[in-house]
Amino acid sequence: MSLEIIRLEKTQISQAADTLIDAFRIEPENQEQTQEDWLSQLFFQEIVLFGEENYRETWEACLRYFQPLRHVYTTPEMKGVAVWIPPLGYPLDVWRCLQAGYYTGLNYSFPFSLLNKTYYDLNIKQPYWCLSILGVSKDYRRQGIGSALIKPILERASSDDLPCYLFTQTEEGVKFYESNGFEVSKKIEVPVTFDKTITYWIMKKEP
């Protein structure tokens, strides 16, 4: 039986934020030994910098920014969330980010600026789709939900003869996306402190 995939509605933003918080959460007792992986896995770092409350606000602001574009997908039970940015959706609009409530993230703008710079550096000449966020609640992993969530746009992009891009920050993510037809385009090391870097992989799927 196929999994039902639906577009996220405005009234579901808070629930979708809960799903993403669960998807990317590291338990406190494991924080010290997994912090480097944790920082690499998270699209935003507010839980480290500003605490749980601002972390939730950031996810909700992110969803408020992207939901009107109508390419945020989930399931009726909110088992996972996929956020796509449509062709010509870059660079992100700072004013719209502020309107969405992304104040804390802009005060510490590393994730925001990194995302924009990533795609500027690619120097892509044609329109493309970007998978900005994909998160599946821990209770529903390894059930094909992540693949199902990204399938509608992968099929649309293929039909429209457009590539899809994403970046992932874990080797597990690389393997998952390779299983969905992506290939590594570039590997980048980004310094976050004097003695630490994070690695992320830019991946591309041809039409």
mmCIF file of C-alpha atoms in Angstrom:
data_model
loop_
_atom_site.group_PDB
_atom_site.id
_atom_site.type_symbol
_atom_site.label_atom_id
_atom_site.label_comp_id
_atom_site.label_asym_id
_atom_site.label_seq_id
_atom_site.Cartn_x
_atom_site.Cartn_y
_atom_site.Cartn_z
ATOM 1 C CA MET A 1 0.000 0.000 0.000
ATOM 2 C CA SER A 2 1.418 3.371 -1.029
ATOM 3 C CA LEU A 3 1.995 6.097 1.528
ATOM 4 C CA GLU A 4 -0.210 9.182 1.219
ATOM 5 C CA ILE A 5 1.816 12.367 0.754
ATOM 6 C CA ILE A 6 0.134 15.753 1.220
ATOM 7 C CA ARG A 7 1.126 19.409 1.103
ATOM 8 C CA LEU A 8 1.624 21.082 4.465
ATOM 9 C CA GLU A 9 -1.099 23.604 5.320
ATOM 10 C CA LYS A 10 -0.545 26.774 7.325
ATOM 11 C CA THR A 11 -2.540 25.380 10.254
ATOM 12 C CA GLN A 12 -0.118 22.426 10.496
ATOM 13 C CA ILE A 13 3.091 24.433 10.914
ATOM 14 C CA SER A 14 3.338 23.981 14.685
ATOM 15 C CA GLN A 15 2.811 20.223 14.417
ATOM 16 C CA ALA A 16 5.356 20.001 11.612
ATOM 17 C CA ALA A 17 7.875 21.846 13.803
ATOM 18 C CA ASP A 18 7.346 19.169 16.478
ATOM 19 C CA THR A 19 8.138 16.504 13.895
ATOM 20 C CA LEU A 20 11.357 18.226 12.843
ATOM 21 C CA ILE A 21 12.430 18.800 16.440
ATOM 22 C CA ASP A 22 12.006 15.075 17.083
ATOM 23 C CA ALA A 23 13.724 14.154 13.825
ATOM 24 C CA PHE A 24 16.902 16.082 14.625
ATOM 25 C CA ARG A 25 17.018 15.791 18.408
ATOM 26 C CA ILE A 26 19.999 14.356 20.249
ATOM 27 C CA GLU A 27 19.228 13.175 23.774
ATOM 28 C CA PRO A 28 20.966 15.236 26.507
ATOM 29 C CA GLU A 29 22.797 12.233 27.955
ATOM 30 C CA ASN A 30 24.464 11.705 24.550
ATOM 31 C CA GLN A 31 25.158 15.350 23.851
ATOM 32 C CA GLU A 32 28.839 15.491 24.821
ATOM 33 C CA GLN A 33 30.035 12.529 22.818
ATOM 34 C CA THR A 34 27.856 13.270 19.776
ATOM 35 C CA GLN A 35 28.033 17.041 19.648
ATOM 36 C CA GLU A 36 30.149 17.192 16.494
ATOM 37 C CA ASP A 37 27.757 14.894 14.650
ATOM 38 C CA TRP A 38 24.852 16.781 16.161
ATOM 39 C CA LEU A 39 26.096 20.108 14.815
ATOM 40 C CA SER A 40 26.662 18.499 11.451
ATOM 41 C CA GLN A 41 23.186 16.986 11.286
ATOM 42 C CA LEU A 42 21.234 20.068 12.237
ATOM 43 C CA PHE A 43 20.240 22.547 9.575
ATOM 44 C CA PHE A 44 19.976 25.191 12.285
ATOM 45 C CA GLN A 45 22.058 25.445 15.450
ATOM 46 C CA GLU A 46 19.812 27.489 17.734
ATOM 47 C CA ILE A 47 19.342 24.662 20.221
ATOM 48 C CA VAL A 48 23.072 24.922 20.943
ATOM 49 C CA LEU A 49 23.216 28.696 20.878
ATOM 50 C CA PHE A 50 19.905 29.894 22.274
ATOM 51 C CA GLY A 51 18.069 26.956 23.871
ATOM 52 C CA GLU A 52 14.953 24.896 23.193
ATOM 53 C CA GLU A 53 12.439 27.742 22.935
ATOM 54 C CA ASN A 54 14.319 29.603 20.231
ATOM 55 C CA TYR A 55 15.054 26.328 18.469
ATOM 56 C CA ARG A 56 11.305 25.741 18.104
ATOM 57 C CA GLU A 57 10.769 29.333 16.964
ATOM 58 C CA THR A 58 13.397 28.869 14.271
ATOM 59 C CA TRP A 59 11.767 25.733 12.879
ATOM 60 C CA GLU A 60 8.354 27.403 12.864
ATOM 61 C CA ALA A 61 9.775 30.502 11.164
ATOM 62 C CA CYS A 62 11.446 28.318 8.568
ATOM 63 C CA LEU A 63 8.160 26.573 7.818
ATOM 64 C CA ARG A 64 6.289 29.888 7.692
ATOM 65 C CA TYR A 65 8.788 31.071 5.089
ATOM 66 C CA PHE A 66 8.533 28.019 2.840
ATOM 67 C CA GLN A 67 4.924 26.847 3.298
ATOM 68 C CA PRO A 68 3.414 29.576 1.058
ATOM 69 C CA LEU A 69 5.589 28.293 -1.796
ATOM 70 C CA ARG A 70 3.436 25.113 -1.640
ATOM 71 C CA HIS A 71 6.265 22.630 -1.805
ATOM 72 C CA VAL A 72 6.412 21.449 1.808
ATOM 73 C CA TYR A 73 5.275 17.831 2.004
ATOM 74 C CA THR A 74 4.223 15.594 4.873
ATOM 75 C CA THR A 75 1.877 12.693 5.677
ATOM 76 C CA PRO A 76 -1.582 12.907 7.278
ATOM 77 C CA GLU A 77 -0.046 11.625 10.530
ATOM 78 C CA MET A 78 2.900 14.087 10.257
ATOM 79 C CA LYS A 79 5.463 11.288 10.250
ATOM 80 C CA GLY A 80 7.994 13.406 8.390
ATOM 81 C CA VAL A 81 8.471 16.699 6.575
ATOM 82 C CA ALA A 82 10.201 17.549 3.290
ATOM 83 C CA VAL A 83 10.833 21.174 2.340
ATOM 84 C CA TRP A 84 11.613 21.947 -1.297
ATOM 85 C CA ILE A 85 12.669 25.281 -2.743
ATOM 86 C CA PRO A 86 11.364 25.659 -6.299
ATOM 87 C CA PRO A 87 13.381 26.819 -9.307
ATOM 88 C CA LEU A 88 14.479 30.451 -9.045
ATOM 89 C CA GLY A 89 13.782 30.385 -5.286
ATOM 90 C CA TYR A 90 17.342 31.474 -4.495
ATOM 91 C CA PRO A 91 18.722 33.541 -2.933
ATOM 92 C CA LEU A 92 16.512 33.430 0.133
ATOM 93 C CA ASP A 93 14.715 36.715 0.748
ATOM 94 C CA VAL A 94 15.920 38.392 3.953
ATOM 95 C CA TRP A 95 12.782 40.523 4.260
ATOM 96 C CA ARG A 96 10.513 37.487 3.965
ATOM 97 C CA CYS A 97 12.649 35.708 6.575
ATOM 98 C CA LEU A 98 12.049 38.603 8.968
ATOM 99 C CA GLN A 99 8.331 38.568 8.206
ATOM 100 C CA ALA A 100 8.285 34.838 8.977
ATOM 101 C CA GLY A 101 9.819 35.536 12.377
ATOM 102 C CA TYR A 102 13.344 34.334 11.764
ATOM 103 C CA TYR A 103 14.923 36.917 14.093
ATOM 104 C CA THR A 104 17.129 34.723 16.247
ATOM 105 C CA GLY A 105 18.605 32.928 13.273
ATOM 106 C CA LEU A 106 19.470 36.189 11.569
ATOM 107 C CA ASN A 107 21.195 37.426 14.717
ATOM 108 C CA TYR A 108 23.462 34.421 14.378
ATOM 109 C CA SER A 109 23.355 33.980 10.646
ATOM 110 C CA PHE A 110 25.839 31.166 9.999
ATOM 111 C CA PRO A 111 23.265 28.582 8.830
ATOM 112 C CA PHE A 112 21.402 31.197 6.771
ATOM 113 C CA SER A 113 24.508 32.547 5.039
ATOM 114 C CA LEU A 114 25.970 29.071 4.540
ATOM 115 C CA LEU A 115 22.877 27.881 2.713
ATOM 116 C CA ASN A 116 22.885 30.861 0.368
ATOM 117 C CA LYS A 117 26.637 30.718 -0.240
ATOM 118 C CA THR A 118 26.470 27.005 -0.985
ATOM 119 C CA TYR A 119 24.301 27.528 -4.025
ATOM 120 C CA TYR A 120 26.020 30.721 -5.139
ATOM 121 C CA ASP A 121 29.297 28.796 -5.211
ATOM 122 C CA LEU A 122 27.780 26.111 -7.415
ATOM 123 C CA ASN A 123 27.271 28.740 -10.117
ATOM 124 C CA ILE A 124 24.336 26.814 -11.554
ATOM 125 C CA LYS A 125 23.251 28.268 -14.872
ATOM 126 C CA GLN A 126 19.867 26.577 -15.194
ATOM 127 C CA PRO A 127 16.795 26.469 -12.919
ATOM 128 C CA TYR A 128 16.839 23.693 -10.334
ATOM 129 C CA TRP A 129 14.960 22.282 -7.364
ATOM 130 C CA CYS A 130 16.584 22.341 -3.929
ATOM 131 C CA LEU A 131 15.709 19.935 -1.130
ATOM 132 C CA SER A 132 16.206 22.256 1.821
ATOM 133 C CA ILE A 133 15.034 20.035 4.703
ATOM 134 C CA LEU A 134 14.046 16.397 5.114
ATOM 135 C CA GLY A 135 13.236 15.028 8.548
ATOM 136 C CA VAL A 136 11.425 11.874 9.654
ATOM 137 C CA SER A 137 10.252 11.333 13.231
ATOM 138 C CA LYS A 138 12.403 8.784 15.033
ATOM 139 C CA ASP A 139 9.488 6.364 15.517
ATOM 140 C CA TYR A 140 8.924 6.086 11.757
ATOM 141 C CA ARG A 141 12.401 5.727 10.322
ATOM 142 C CA ARG A 142 13.464 2.978 7.925
ATOM 143 C CA GLN A 143 9.917 2.609 6.644
ATOM 144 C CA GLY A 144 10.412 4.353 3.297
ATOM 145 C CA ILE A 145 8.850 7.616 4.476
ATOM 146 C CA GLY A 146 11.797 9.837 3.569
ATOM 147 C CA SER A 147 11.903 8.457 0.038
ATOM 148 C CA ALA A 148 8.133 8.842 -0.299
ATOM 149 C CA LEU A 149 8.265 12.472 0.859
ATOM 150 C CA ILE A 150 10.773 13.516 -1.799
ATOM 151 C CA LYS A 151 9.316 11.405 -4.615
ATOM 152 C CA PRO A 152 6.693 13.920 -5.897
ATOM 153 C CA ILE A 153 9.269 16.598 -6.688
ATOM 154 C CA LEU A 154 11.849 14.134 -7.993
ATOM 155 C CA GLU A 155 9.253 12.945 -10.490
ATOM 156 C CA ARG A 156 8.195 16.488 -11.363
ATOM 157 C CA ALA A 157 11.785 17.627 -11.850
ATOM 158 C CA SER A 158 12.478 14.670 -14.101
ATOM 159 C CA SER A 159 9.365 15.431 -16.139
ATOM 160 C CA ASP A 160 10.419 19.089 -16.470
ATOM 161 C CA ASP A 161 14.028 18.133 -17.304
ATOM 162 C CA LEU A 162 15.413 19.952 -14.251
ATOM 163 C CA PRO A 163 18.110 18.830 -11.800
ATOM 164 C CA CYS A 164 17.655 18.575 -8.039
ATOM 165 C CA TYR A 165 20.267 19.655 -5.495
ATOM 166 C CA LEU A 166 20.689 19.268 -1.756
ATOM 167 C CA PHE A 167 23.378 19.288 0.848
ATOM 168 C CA THR A 168 23.720 16.763 3.630
ATOM 169 C CA GLN A 169 26.045 16.730 6.607
ATOM 170 C CA THR A 170 26.282 13.025 7.420
ATOM 171 C CA GLU A 171 27.651 9.998 5.610
ATOM 172 C CA GLU A 172 24.376 8.239 6.400
ATOM 173 C CA GLY A 173 22.597 11.026 4.534
ATOM 174 C CA VAL A 174 24.894 10.560 1.546
ATOM 175 C CA LYS A 175 24.008 6.857 1.371
ATOM 176 C CA PHE A 176 20.289 7.568 1.697
ATOM 177 C CA TYR A 177 20.250 10.136 -1.082
ATOM 178 C CA GLU A 178 22.406 7.960 -3.319
ATOM 179 C CA SER A 179 19.713 5.299 -2.977
ATOM 180 C CA ASN A 180 17.271 7.892 -4.336
ATOM 181 C CA GLY A 181 19.331 8.714 -7.406
ATOM 182 C CA PHE A 182 21.570 11.549 -6.158
ATOM 183 C CA GLU A 183 25.320 11.714 -6.687
ATOM 184 C CA VAL A 184 27.929 13.657 -4.731
ATOM 185 C CA SER A 185 28.821 16.831 -6.605
ATOM 186 C CA LYS A 186 31.193 18.387 -4.079
ATOM 187 C CA LYS A 187 32.530 17.808 -0.564
ATOM 188 C CA ILE A 188 33.220 20.896 1.558
ATOM 189 C CA GLU A 189 34.875 21.475 4.934
ATOM 190 C CA VAL A 190 33.539 24.501 6.830
ATOM 191 C CA PRO A 191 35.404 25.853 9.897
ATOM 192 C CA VAL A 192 33.116 26.557 12.851
ATOM 193 C CA THR A 193 35.807 27.212 15.477
ATOM 194 C CA PHE A 194 39.582 27.519 15.439
ATOM 195 C CA ASP A 195 40.026 23.773 15.792
ATOM 196 C CA LYS A 196 36.798 22.270 14.445
ATOM 197 C CA THR A 197 35.174 21.974 11.059
ATOM 198 C CA ILE A 198 31.980 20.435 9.760
ATOM 199 C CA THR A 199 31.811 18.475 6.548
ATOM 200 C CA TYR A 200 28.938 18.624 4.149
ATOM 201 C CA TRP A 201 28.278 17.084 0.774
ATOM 202 C CA ILE A 202 26.521 18.844 -2.081
ATOM 203 C CA MET A 203 24.529 16.290 -4.056
ATOM 204 C CA LYS A 204 22.803 16.439 -7.421
ATOM 205 C CA LYS A 205 20.210 14.331 -9.199
ATOM 206 C CA GLU A 206 20.038 14.659 -12.953
ATOM 207 C CA PRO A 207 16.603 14.638 -14.637
#
